[in-house]
Amino acid sequence: MEEKIFLNVINKQGVIHLAPSDYAFVTTILRHGLEEQNRRRENFSLIKQHCLELLLLEIKQAIDFQREKFSEYSPAHQKIIAEVLIYIEKNLAENLDFNDLAEKYSFSQNYFRKIFRDVTGFSPVSYVNRLRVVRAYEYIQKEHLTVGEAAARVGIYDLNYFSRLFKKIMGTSPTHF
């Protein structure tokens, strides 16, 4: 049962969360692969293949880590974690109050944040911000919304704040897409 709940939550979210050190490593691999693509030196195809293999291994390790952390909790807590993540997904544009969520499930605020960080690798606020930025990026790319429209659709109405947050998470300005 826990595997099914975990996979449903991961598939629903569509986001793999990397620790900051893993993110830096993945970014380095991507840059190296792009440099090799542009230079087209001897054996660049082989180097790109190995970069891709490293990326896939990092993704697998991140998923395995999340699954491991998820499985450390009781089935009742796993269900709550899944419900919270799905609730966040469905209400991303709303003002989310994590203290209310903790209270709803009879958790202390600190315990709720601990469980959340254990499973996702992020604090609730960081998680929501990342999810909002990724979703806004999707709106910009797939629905061709303006940056302001995409930001508003994910519940961020201050365009300057959104731009700073986007750059912090994505590494570039939202206007570069």
Tab-separated table of N, CA and C in Angstrom:
chain	number	residue	atom	x	y	z
A	1	MET	N	0.819	-1.190	0.000
A	1	MET	CA	0.000	0.000	0.000
A	1	MET	C	0.859	1.249	0.000
A	2	GLU	N	1.901	1.280	0.840
A	2	GLU	CA	2.728	2.484	0.934
A	2	GLU	C	3.367	2.822	-0.405
A	3	GLU	N	3.791	1.830	-1.152
A	3	GLU	CA	4.412	2.055	-2.459
A	3	GLU	C	3.416	2.709	-3.401
A	4	LYS	N	2.180	2.234	-3.377
A	4	LYS	CA	1.151	2.796	-4.244
A	4	LYS	C	0.878	4.256	-3.875
A	5	ILE	N	0.721	4.542	-2.600
A	5	ILE	CA	0.489	5.921	-2.157
A	5	ILE	C	1.655	6.792	-2.580
A	6	PHE	N	2.871	6.331	-2.326
A	6	PHE	CA	4.054	7.115	-2.666
A	6	PHE	C	4.104	7.409	-4.159
A	7	LEU	N	3.929	6.384	-4.987
A	7	LEU	CA	4.008	6.571	-6.436
A	7	LEU	C	2.905	7.481	-6.931
A	8	ASN	N	1.705	7.382	-6.369
A	8	ASN	CA	0.623	8.275	-6.778
A	8	ASN	C	0.953	9.727	-6.458
A	9	VAL	N	1.528	9.964	-5.278
A	9	VAL	CA	1.886	11.329	-4.900
A	9	VAL	C	3.012	11.844	-5.788
A	10	ILE	N	4.045	11.046	-5.992
A	10	ILE	CA	5.166	11.467	-6.835
A	10	ILE	C	4.689	11.724	-8.257
A	11	ASN	N	3.894	10.815	-8.815
A	11	ASN	CA	3.404	11.003	-10.176
A	11	ASN	C	2.517	12.223	-10.276
A	12	LYS	N	1.686	12.477	-9.287
A	12	LYS	CA	0.796	13.633	-9.296
A	12	LYS	C	1.596	14.925	-9.253
A	13	GLN	N	2.629	14.948	-8.433
A	13	GLN	CA	3.429	16.157	-8.302
A	13	GLN	C	4.248	16.425	-9.548
A	14	GLY	N	4.827	15.391	-10.121
A	14	GLY	CA	5.628	15.580	-11.316
A	14	GLY	C	6.919	16.330	-11.063
A	15	VAL	N	7.318	16.416	-9.817
A	15	VAL	CA	8.524	17.159	-9.458
A	15	VAL	C	9.421	16.265	-8.630
A	16	ILE	N	10.678	16.222	-8.987
A	16	ILE	CA	11.653	15.486	-8.200
A	16	ILE	C	12.486	16.522	-7.468
A	17	HIS	N	12.531	16.403	-6.185
A	17	HIS	CA	13.220	17.387	-5.372
A	17	HIS	C	14.644	16.929	-5.080
A	18	LEU	N	15.592	17.784	-5.417
A	18	LEU	CA	17.000	17.482	-5.190
A	18	LEU	C	17.522	18.326	-4.040
A	19	ALA	N	18.387	17.739	-3.253
A	19	ALA	CA	19.082	18.499	-2.222
A	19	ALA	C	19.963	19.535	-2.918
A	20	PRO	N	20.266	20.638	-2.253
A	20	PRO	CA	21.086	21.676	-2.893
A	20	PRO	C	22.400	21.157	-3.476
A	21	SER	N	23.063	20.250	-2.777
A	21	SER	CA	24.329	19.715	-3.300
A	21	SER	C	24.086	18.867	-4.550
A	22	ASP	N	22.994	18.104	-4.552
A	22	ASP	CA	22.650	17.303	-5.728
A	22	ASP	C	22.264	18.198	-6.902
A	23	TYR	N	21.554	19.277	-6.592
A	23	TYR	CA	21.167	20.231	-7.635
A	23	TYR	C	22.409	20.837	-8.287
A	24	ALA	N	23.384	21.197	-7.475
A	24	ALA	CA	24.628	21.760	-8.011
A	24	ALA	C	25.332	20.746	-8.907
A	25	PHE	N	25.354	19.497	-8.484
A	25	PHE	CA	25.984	18.446	-9.269
A	25	PHE	C	25.265	18.258	-10.607
A	26	VAL	N	23.932	18.204	-10.565
A	26	VAL	CA	23.143	18.038	-11.784
A	26	VAL	C	23.361	19.219	-12.724
A	27	THR	N	23.402	20.409	-12.180
A	27	THR	CA	23.642	21.603	-13.001
A	27	THR	C	24.998	21.520	-13.677
A	28	THR	N	26.002	21.073	-12.957
A	28	THR	CA	27.343	20.922	-13.526
A	28	THR	C	27.333	19.892	-14.659
A	29	ILE	N	26.660	18.788	-14.451
A	29	ILE	CA	26.581	17.762	-15.485
A	29	ILE	C	25.889	18.318	-16.730
A	30	LEU	N	24.784	19.012	-16.532
A	30	LEU	CA	24.065	19.588	-17.675
A	30	LEU	C	24.932	20.582	-18.439
A	31	ARG	N	25.615	21.439	-17.715
A	31	ARG	CA	26.492	22.418	-18.384
A	31	ARG	C	27.596	21.716	-19.176
A	32	HIS	N	28.170	20.700	-18.566
A	32	HIS	CA	29.241	19.961	-19.243
A	32	HIS	C	28.714	19.307	-20.523
A	33	GLY	N	27.536	18.692	-20.439
A	33	GLY	CA	26.939	18.061	-21.612
A	33	GLY	C	26.662	19.071	-22.715
A	34	LEU	N	26.167	20.255	-22.334
A	34	LEU	CA	25.907	21.300	-23.328
A	34	LEU	C	27.199	21.815	-23.958
A	35	GLU	N	28.228	21.969	-23.139
A	35	GLU	CA	29.524	22.409	-23.678
A	35	GLU	C	30.059	21.403	-24.693
A	36	GLU	N	29.937	20.142	-24.371
A	36	GLU	CA	30.411	19.113	-25.300
A	36	GLU	C	29.577	19.122	-26.586
A	37	GLN	N	28.301	19.342	-26.441
A	37	GLN	CA	27.430	19.422	-27.621
A	37	GLN	C	27.869	20.572	-28.530
A	38	ASN	N	28.150	21.709	-27.929
A	38	ASN	CA	28.545	22.882	-28.714
A	38	ASN	C	29.938	22.753	-29.311
A	39	ARG	N	30.848	22.172	-28.584
A	39	ARG	CA	32.237	22.043	-29.076
A	39	ARG	C	32.370	20.948	-30.129
A	40	ARG	N	31.594	19.903	-29.959
A	40	ARG	CA	31.635	18.747	-30.865
A	40	ARG	C	33.049	18.192	-31.039
A	41	ARG	N	33.721	18.103	-29.899
A	41	ARG	CA	35.052	17.499	-29.934
A	41	ARG	C	34.933	16.002	-30.137
A	42	GLU	N	36.065	15.385	-30.360
A	42	GLU	CA	36.078	13.934	-30.532
A	42	GLU	C	35.429	13.277	-29.318
A	43	ASN	N	34.617	12.277	-29.566
A	43	ASN	CA	33.934	11.503	-28.527
A	43	ASN	C	32.864	12.294	-27.767
A	44	PHE	N	32.393	13.419	-28.333
A	44	PHE	CA	31.392	14.201	-27.609
A	44	PHE	C	30.099	13.407	-27.391
A	45	SER	N	29.758	12.526	-28.319
A	45	SER	CA	28.541	11.711	-28.152
A	45	SER	C	28.676	10.786	-26.950
A	46	LEU	N	29.838	10.221	-26.773
A	46	LEU	CA	30.077	9.340	-25.638
A	46	LEU	C	30.013	10.121	-24.325
A	47	ILE	N	30.578	11.304	-24.324
A	47	ILE	CA	30.542	12.140	-23.118
A	47	ILE	C	29.100	12.521	-22.795
A	48	LYS	N	28.328	12.916	-23.811
A	48	LYS	CA	26.918	13.249	-23.584
A	48	LYS	C	26.153	12.051	-23.037
A	49	GLN	N	26.448	10.879	-23.551
A	49	GLN	CA	25.778	9.669	-23.080
A	49	GLN	C	26.076	9.445	-21.597
A	50	HIS	N	27.331	9.632	-21.213
A	50	HIS	CA	27.696	9.444	-19.804
A	50	HIS	C	27.073	10.526	-18.923
A	51	CYS	N	26.970	11.733	-19.430
A	51	CYS	CA	26.293	12.795	-18.670
A	51	CYS	C	24.833	12.424	-18.439
A	52	LEU	N	24.188	11.923	-19.461
A	52	LEU	CA	22.797	11.499	-19.333
A	52	LEU	C	22.671	10.364	-18.323
A	53	GLU	N	23.579	9.420	-18.369
A	53	GLU	CA	23.545	8.310	-17.406
A	53	GLU	C	23.683	8.829	-15.977
A	54	LEU	N	24.578	9.790	-15.772
A	54	LEU	CA	24.742	10.382	-14.436
A	54	LEU	C	23.470	11.091	-13.988
A	55	LEU	N	22.839	11.824	-14.904
A	55	LEU	CA	21.592	12.507	-14.572
A	55	LEU	C	20.509	11.509	-14.168
A	56	LEU	N	20.388	10.452	-14.935
A	56	LEU	CA	19.376	9.451	-14.613
A	56	LEU	C	19.644	8.774	-13.275
A	57	LEU	N	20.916	8.526	-12.977
A	57	LEU	CA	21.260	7.953	-11.669
A	57	LEU	C	20.909	8.909	-10.530
A	58	GLU	N	21.171	10.185	-10.719
A	58	GLU	CA	20.833	11.184	-9.690
A	58	GLU	C	19.326	11.225	-9.461
A	59	ILE	N	18.569	11.183	-10.536
A	59	ILE	CA	17.113	11.197	-10.418
A	59	ILE	C	16.642	9.941	-9.687
A	60	LYS	N	17.187	8.791	-10.059
A	60	LYS	CA	16.802	7.547	-9.391
A	60	LYS	C	17.132	7.600	-7.899
A	61	GLN	N	18.310	8.114	-7.565
A	61	GLN	CA	18.683	8.207	-6.155
A	61	GLN	C	17.747	9.149	-5.396
A	62	ALA	N	17.361	10.251	-6.024
A	62	ALA	CA	16.444	11.193	-5.371
A	62	ALA	C	15.096	10.532	-5.111
A	63	ILE	N	14.585	9.805	-6.092
A	63	ILE	CA	13.303	9.106	-5.923
A	63	ILE	C	13.420	8.027	-4.854
A	64	ASP	N	14.511	7.265	-4.886
A	64	ASP	CA	14.716	6.220	-3.879
A	64	ASP	C	14.799	6.811	-2.477
A	65	PHE	N	15.476	7.946	-2.350
A	65	PHE	CA	15.600	8.609	-1.047
A	65	PHE	C	14.224	9.054	-0.554
A	66	GLN	N	13.437	9.672	-1.449
A	66	GLN	CA	12.101	10.104	-1.054
A	66	GLN	C	11.246	8.905	-0.651
A	67	ARG	N	11.338	7.820	-1.382
A	67	ARG	CA	10.574	6.609	-1.077
A	67	ARG	C	10.994	6.056	0.289
A	68	GLU	N	12.294	6.054	0.545
A	68	GLU	CA	12.806	5.546	1.823
A	68	GLU	C	12.285	6.380	2.987
A	69	LYS	N	12.344	7.697	2.855
A	69	LYS	CA	11.868	8.574	3.924
A	69	LYS	C	10.369	8.387	4.137
A	70	PHE	N	9.637	8.258	3.043
A	70	PHE	CA	8.195	8.070	3.106
A	70	PHE	C	7.860	6.780	3.844
A	71	SER	N	8.607	5.708	3.558
A	71	SER	CA	8.304	4.399	4.146
A	71	SER	C	8.668	4.315	5.627
A	72	GLU	N	9.400	5.293	6.155
A	72	GLU	CA	9.741	5.288	7.582
A	72	GLU	C	8.542	5.615	8.461
A	73	TYR	N	7.489	6.158	7.867
A	73	TYR	CA	6.316	6.552	8.636
A	73	TYR	C	5.246	5.474	8.584
A	74	SER	N	4.392	5.495	9.573
A	74	SER	CA	3.295	4.530	9.641
A	74	SER	C	2.353	4.743	8.453
A	75	PRO	N	1.576	3.702	8.115
A	75	PRO	CA	0.604	3.865	7.024
A	75	PRO	C	-0.350	5.047	7.245
A	76	ALA	N	-0.728	5.289	8.497
A	76	ALA	CA	-1.628	6.425	8.778
A	76	ALA	C	-0.937	7.749	8.456
A	77	HIS	N	0.331	7.870	8.843
A	77	HIS	CA	1.073	9.095	8.538
A	77	HIS	C	1.346	9.218	7.041
A	78	GLN	N	1.592	8.094	6.378
A	78	GLN	CA	1.798	8.125	4.931
A	78	GLN	C	0.559	8.668	4.226
A	79	LYS	N	-0.588	8.235	4.703
A	79	LYS	CA	-1.841	8.713	4.112
A	79	LYS	C	-1.982	10.219	4.327
A	80	ILE	N	-1.639	10.687	5.498
A	80	ILE	CA	-1.716	12.120	5.789
A	80	ILE	C	-0.746	12.898	4.902
A	81	ILE	N	0.473	12.404	4.779
A	81	ILE	CA	1.470	13.063	3.934
A	81	ILE	C	0.947	13.159	2.499
A	82	ALA	N	0.408	12.060	2.011
A	82	ALA	CA	-0.136	12.056	0.644
A	82	ALA	C	-1.277	13.055	0.522
A	83	GLU	N	-2.154	13.083	1.499
A	83	GLU	CA	-3.278	14.026	1.469
A	83	GLU	C	-2.784	15.474	1.456
A	84	VAL	N	-1.788	15.762	2.263
A	84	VAL	CA	-1.250	17.129	2.321
A	84	VAL	C	-0.632	17.525	0.982
A	85	LEU	N	0.159	16.635	0.397
A	85	LEU	CA	0.800	16.950	-0.886
A	85	LEU	C	-0.241	17.138	-1.993
A	86	ILE	N	-1.268	16.317	-1.984
A	86	ILE	CA	-2.338	16.457	-2.976
A	86	ILE	C	-3.120	17.753	-2.722
A	87	TYR	N	-3.361	18.064	-1.458
A	87	TYR	CA	-4.046	19.312	-1.110
A	87	TYR	C	-3.249	20.524	-1.624
A	88	ILE	N	-1.944	20.494	-1.416
A	88	ILE	CA	-1.098	21.585	-1.894
A	88	ILE	C	-1.206	21.701	-3.408
A	89	GLU	N	-1.130	20.571	-4.076
A	89	GLU	CA	-1.223	20.553	-5.545
A	89	GLU	C	-2.526	21.177	-6.027
A	90	LYS	N	-3.623	20.803	-5.392
A	90	LYS	CA	-4.934	21.291	-5.817
A	90	LYS	C	-5.187	22.742	-5.437
A	91	ASN	N	-4.510	23.224	-4.413
A	91	ASN	CA	-4.761	24.573	-3.900
A	91	ASN	C	-3.534	25.466	-4.008
A	92	LEU	N	-2.734	25.216	-4.998
A	92	LEU	CA	-1.455	25.907	-5.141
A	92	LEU	C	-1.597	27.422	-5.204
A	93	ALA	N	-2.646	27.912	-5.809
A	93	ALA	CA	-2.828	29.356	-5.970
A	93	ALA	C	-3.410	30.019	-4.726
A	94	GLU	N	-3.795	29.222	-3.756
A	94	GLU	CA	-4.409	29.756	-2.537
A	94	GLU	C	-3.342	30.129	-1.510
A	95	ASN	N	-3.766	30.874	-0.507
A	95	ASN	CA	-2.895	31.190	0.619
A	95	ASN	C	-2.905	29.979	1.552
A	96	LEU	N	-1.853	29.194	1.520
A	96	LEU	CA	-1.786	27.956	2.292
A	96	LEU	C	-1.268	28.230	3.698
A	97	ASP	N	-1.996	27.776	4.685
A	97	ASP	CA	-1.608	27.955	6.079
A	97	ASP	C	-1.185	26.597	6.647
A	98	PHE	N	0.110	26.416	6.805
A	98	PHE	CA	0.625	25.124	7.262
A	98	PHE	C	0.345	24.874	8.734
A	99	ASN	N	0.159	25.934	9.495
A	99	ASN	CA	-0.227	25.743	10.891
A	99	ASN	C	-1.625	25.136	10.964
A	100	ASP	N	-2.524	25.594	10.094
A	100	ASP	CA	-3.870	25.015	10.047
A	100	ASP	C	-3.831	23.555	9.601
A	101	LEU	N	-2.965	23.258	8.623
A	101	LEU	CA	-2.843	21.867	8.165
A	101	LEU	C	-2.318	20.976	9.292
A	102	ALA	N	-1.332	21.454	10.020
A	102	ALA	CA	-0.793	20.681	11.148
A	102	ALA	C	-1.898	20.416	12.168
A	103	GLU	N	-2.648	21.450	12.476
A	103	GLU	CA	-3.730	21.320	13.450
A	103	GLU	C	-4.812	20.353	12.956
A	104	LYS	N	-5.131	20.430	11.670
A	104	LYS	CA	-6.160	19.552	11.093
A	104	LYS	C	-5.822	18.080	11.323
A	105	TYR	N	-4.533	17.750	11.249
A	105	TYR	CA	-4.106	16.361	11.412
A	105	TYR	C	-3.582	16.063	12.826
A	106	SER	N	-3.826	16.982	13.739
A	106	SER	CA	-3.441	16.831	15.144
A	106	SER	C	-1.934	16.662	15.329
A	107	PHE	N	-1.154	17.366	14.515
A	107	PHE	CA	0.297	17.390	14.659
A	107	PHE	C	0.714	18.723	15.258
A	108	SER	N	1.799	18.697	15.995
A	108	SER	CA	2.373	19.974	16.384
A	108	SER	C	2.968	20.604	15.122
A	109	GLN	N	3.150	21.895	15.141
A	109	GLN	CA	3.719	22.572	13.970
A	109	GLN	C	5.115	22.051	13.668
A	110	ASN	N	5.906	21.833	14.713
A	110	ASN	CA	7.270	21.341	14.507
A	110	ASN	C	7.292	19.924	13.930
A	111	TYR	N	6.417	19.050	14.434
A	111	TYR	CA	6.378	17.683	13.924
A	111	TYR	C	5.894	17.665	12.476
A	112	PHE	N	4.900	18.475	12.177
A	112	PHE	CA	4.409	18.571	10.801
A	112	PHE	C	5.543	18.999	9.867
A	113	ARG	N	6.296	20.015	10.257
A	113	ARG	CA	7.407	20.490	9.419
A	113	ARG	C	8.506	19.422	9.279
A	114	LYS	N	8.736	18.669	10.366
A	114	LYS	CA	9.744	17.600	10.311
A	114	LYS	C	9.340	16.522	9.319
A	115	ILE	N	8.097	16.059	9.429
A	115	ILE	CA	7.612	15.037	8.498
A	115	ILE	C	7.699	15.559	7.065
A	116	PHE	N	7.245	16.775	6.872
A	116	PHE	CA	7.222	17.357	5.535
A	116	PHE	C	8.635	17.420	4.959
A	117	ARG	N	9.571	17.904	5.759
A	117	ARG	CA	10.965	18.011	5.293
A	117	ARG	C	11.572	16.625	5.045
A	118	ASP	N	11.268	15.671	5.908
A	118	ASP	CA	11.788	14.313	5.714
A	118	ASP	C	11.348	13.733	4.373
A	119	VAL	N	10.084	13.914	4.044
A	119	VAL	CA	9.531	13.297	2.839
A	119	VAL	C	9.900	14.071	1.574
A	120	THR	N	9.841	15.387	1.627
A	120	THR	CA	10.062	16.178	0.407
A	120	THR	C	11.478	16.716	0.278
A	121	GLY	N	12.171	16.841	1.400
A	121	GLY	CA	13.502	17.445	1.373
A	121	GLY	C	13.467	18.955	1.530
A	122	PHE	N	12.270	19.519	1.686
A	122	PHE	CA	12.117	20.971	1.778
A	122	PHE	C	11.143	21.323	2.893
A	123	SER	N	11.272	22.552	3.376
A	123	SER	CA	10.256	23.068	4.289
A	123	SER	C	8.968	23.241	3.485
A	124	PRO	N	7.820	23.297	4.151
A	124	PRO	CA	6.575	23.476	3.406
A	124	PRO	C	6.581	24.721	2.509
A	125	VAL	N	7.088	25.828	3.003
A	125	VAL	CA	7.106	27.070	2.208
A	125	VAL	C	8.023	26.922	0.995
A	126	SER	N	9.204	26.363	1.188
A	126	SER	CA	10.124	26.161	0.058
A	126	SER	C	9.522	25.223	-0.976
A	127	TYR	N	8.868	24.185	-0.494
A	127	TYR	CA	8.228	23.224	-1.391
A	127	TYR	C	7.165	23.909	-2.254
A	128	VAL	N	6.301	24.674	-1.599
A	128	VAL	CA	5.229	25.362	-2.325
A	128	VAL	C	5.818	26.368	-3.314
A	129	ASN	N	6.828	27.109	-2.898
A	129	ASN	CA	7.444	28.076	-3.810
A	129	ASN	C	8.031	27.390	-5.035
A	130	ARG	N	8.705	26.289	-4.825
A	130	ARG	CA	9.274	25.545	-5.959
A	130	ARG	C	8.174	25.026	-6.882
A	131	LEU	N	7.134	24.485	-6.289
A	131	LEU	CA	6.038	23.967	-7.087
A	131	LEU	C	5.349	25.092	-7.862
A	132	ARG	N	5.188	26.236	-7.225
A	132	ARG	CA	4.573	27.383	-7.909
A	132	ARG	C	5.424	27.845	-9.092
A	133	VAL	N	6.722	27.889	-8.902
A	133	VAL	CA	7.598	28.325	-9.989
A	133	VAL	C	7.565	27.322	-11.144
A	134	VAL	N	7.627	26.051	-10.821
A	134	VAL	CA	7.587	25.027	-11.871
A	134	VAL	C	6.260	25.097	-12.618
A	135	ARG	N	5.172	25.239	-11.888
A	135	ARG	CA	3.861	25.321	-12.525
A	135	ARG	C	3.758	26.583	-13.390
A	136	ALA	N	4.259	27.711	-12.889
A	136	ALA	CA	4.236	28.944	-13.673
A	136	ALA	C	5.054	28.782	-14.947
A	137	TYR	N	6.197	28.136	-14.828
A	137	TYR	CA	7.028	27.859	-16.006
A	137	TYR	C	6.235	27.054	-17.037
A	138	GLU	N	5.503	26.059	-16.568
A	138	GLU	CA	4.674	25.261	-17.473
A	138	GLU	C	3.621	26.131	-18.155
A	139	TYR	N	3.002	27.045	-17.404
A	139	TYR	CA	2.004	27.934	-17.995
A	139	TYR	C	2.629	28.837	-19.057
A	140	ILE	N	3.818	29.317	-18.779
A	140	ILE	CA	4.513	30.181	-19.741
A	140	ILE	C	4.841	29.395	-21.007
A	141	GLN	N	5.350	28.190	-20.836
A	141	GLN	CA	5.774	27.381	-21.973
A	141	GLN	C	4.609	26.772	-22.755
A	142	LYS	N	3.688	26.161	-22.050
A	142	LYS	CA	2.640	25.384	-22.721
A	142	LYS	C	1.420	26.207	-23.110
A	143	GLU	N	1.061	27.156	-22.263
A	143	GLU	CA	-0.142	27.947	-22.533
A	143	GLU	C	0.193	29.343	-23.040
A	144	HIS	N	1.485	29.637	-23.128
A	144	HIS	CA	1.978	30.921	-23.639
A	144	HIS	C	1.416	32.112	-22.860
A	145	LEU	N	1.271	31.927	-21.544
A	145	LEU	CA	0.838	33.029	-20.695
A	145	LEU	C	1.994	33.998	-20.496
A	146	THR	N	1.678	35.229	-20.205
A	146	THR	CA	2.729	36.179	-19.844
A	146	THR	C	3.244	35.797	-18.463
A	147	VAL	N	4.374	36.350	-18.089
A	147	VAL	CA	4.951	36.066	-16.769
A	147	VAL	C	3.968	36.479	-15.682
A	148	GLY	N	3.361	37.645	-15.834
A	148	GLY	CA	2.400	38.126	-14.844
A	148	GLY	C	1.177	37.232	-14.723
A	149	GLU	N	0.662	36.767	-15.865
A	149	GLU	CA	-0.499	35.874	-15.850
A	149	GLU	C	-0.152	34.543	-15.189
A	150	ALA	N	1.007	34.005	-15.523
A	150	ALA	CA	1.434	32.725	-14.943
A	150	ALA	C	1.639	32.862	-13.436
A	151	ALA	N	2.266	33.949	-13.023
A	151	ALA	CA	2.491	34.175	-11.591
A	151	ALA	C	1.167	34.273	-10.849
A	152	ALA	N	0.233	35.017	-11.404
A	152	ALA	CA	-1.077	35.166	-10.753
A	152	ALA	C	-1.804	33.827	-10.685
A	153	ARG	N	-1.675	33.018	-11.706
A	153	ARG	CA	-2.365	31.729	-11.732
A	153	ARG	C	-1.863	30.799	-10.630
A	154	VAL	N	-0.613	30.986	-10.178
A	154	VAL	CA	-0.091	30.148	-9.088
A	154	VAL	C	-0.154	30.864	-7.740
A	155	GLY	N	-0.817	32.014	-7.708
A	155	GLY	CA	-1.057	32.693	-6.438
A	155	GLY	C	-0.009	33.699	-6.024
A	156	ILE	N	0.828	34.149	-6.948
A	156	ILE	CA	1.823	35.170	-6.630
A	156	ILE	C	1.475	36.412	-7.450
A	157	TYR	N	1.133	37.488	-6.746
A	157	TYR	CA	0.637	38.681	-7.429
A	157	TYR	C	1.659	39.813	-7.485
A	158	ASP	N	2.761	39.657	-6.791
A	158	ASP	CA	3.839	40.642	-6.844
A	158	ASP	C	4.850	40.161	-7.878
A	159	LEU	N	4.879	40.814	-9.028
A	159	LEU	CA	5.720	40.370	-10.137
A	159	LEU	C	7.206	40.447	-9.796
A	160	ASN	N	7.614	41.452	-9.034
A	160	ASN	CA	9.027	41.542	-8.636
A	160	ASN	C	9.421	40.368	-7.741
A	161	TYR	N	8.561	40.055	-6.780
A	161	TYR	CA	8.826	38.909	-5.906
A	161	TYR	C	8.879	37.624	-6.722
A	162	PHE	N	7.920	37.461	-7.627
A	162	PHE	CA	7.892	36.263	-8.452
A	162	PHE	C	9.170	36.143	-9.282
A	163	SER	N	9.610	37.221	-9.873
A	163	SER	CA	10.828	37.191	-10.698
A	163	SER	C	12.045	36.796	-9.883
A	164	ARG	N	12.154	37.355	-8.671
A	164	ARG	CA	13.282	36.986	-7.796
A	164	ARG	C	13.207	35.507	-7.408
A	165	LEU	N	12.031	35.052	-7.055
A	165	LEU	CA	11.833	33.658	-6.670
A	165	LEU	C	12.133	32.735	-7.849
A	166	PHE	N	11.653	33.090	-9.026
A	166	PHE	CA	11.881	32.299	-10.224
A	166	PHE	C	13.370	32.180	-10.506
A	167	LYS	N	14.054	33.303	-10.436
A	167	LYS	CA	15.500	33.288	-10.712
A	167	LYS	C	16.242	32.452	-9.673
A	168	LYS	N	15.847	32.571	-8.430
A	168	LYS	CA	16.490	31.791	-7.362
A	168	LYS	C	16.316	30.294	-7.602
A	169	ILE	N	15.140	29.879	-8.023
A	169	ILE	CA	14.842	28.458	-8.175
A	169	ILE	C	15.291	27.933	-9.528
A	170	MET	N	15.052	28.680	-10.591
A	170	MET	CA	15.338	28.200	-11.942
A	170	MET	C	16.711	28.638	-12.472
A	171	GLY	N	17.314	29.614	-11.799
A	171	GLY	CA	18.646	30.048	-12.208
A	171	GLY	C	18.653	31.074	-13.329
A	172	THR	N	17.478	31.511	-13.764
A	172	THR	CA	17.375	32.516	-14.809
A	172	THR	C	16.067	33.278	-14.641
A	173	SER	N	15.978	34.391	-15.284
A	173	SER	CA	14.781	35.212	-15.223
A	173	SER	C	13.633	34.546	-15.988
A	174	PRO	N	12.404	34.735	-15.538
A	174	PRO	CA	11.275	34.140	-16.262
A	174	PRO	C	11.080	34.737	-17.654
A	175	THR	N	11.638	35.893	-17.888
A	175	THR	CA	11.479	36.522	-19.204
A	175	THR	C	12.397	35.897	-20.259
A	176	HIS	N	13.303	35.024	-19.858
A	176	HIS	CA	14.205	34.371	-20.798
A	176	HIS	C	13.566	33.187	-21.507
A	177	PHE	N	12.305	32.924	-21.216
A	177	PHE	CA	11.657	31.751	-21.827
A	177	PHE	C	10.683	32.170	-22.874
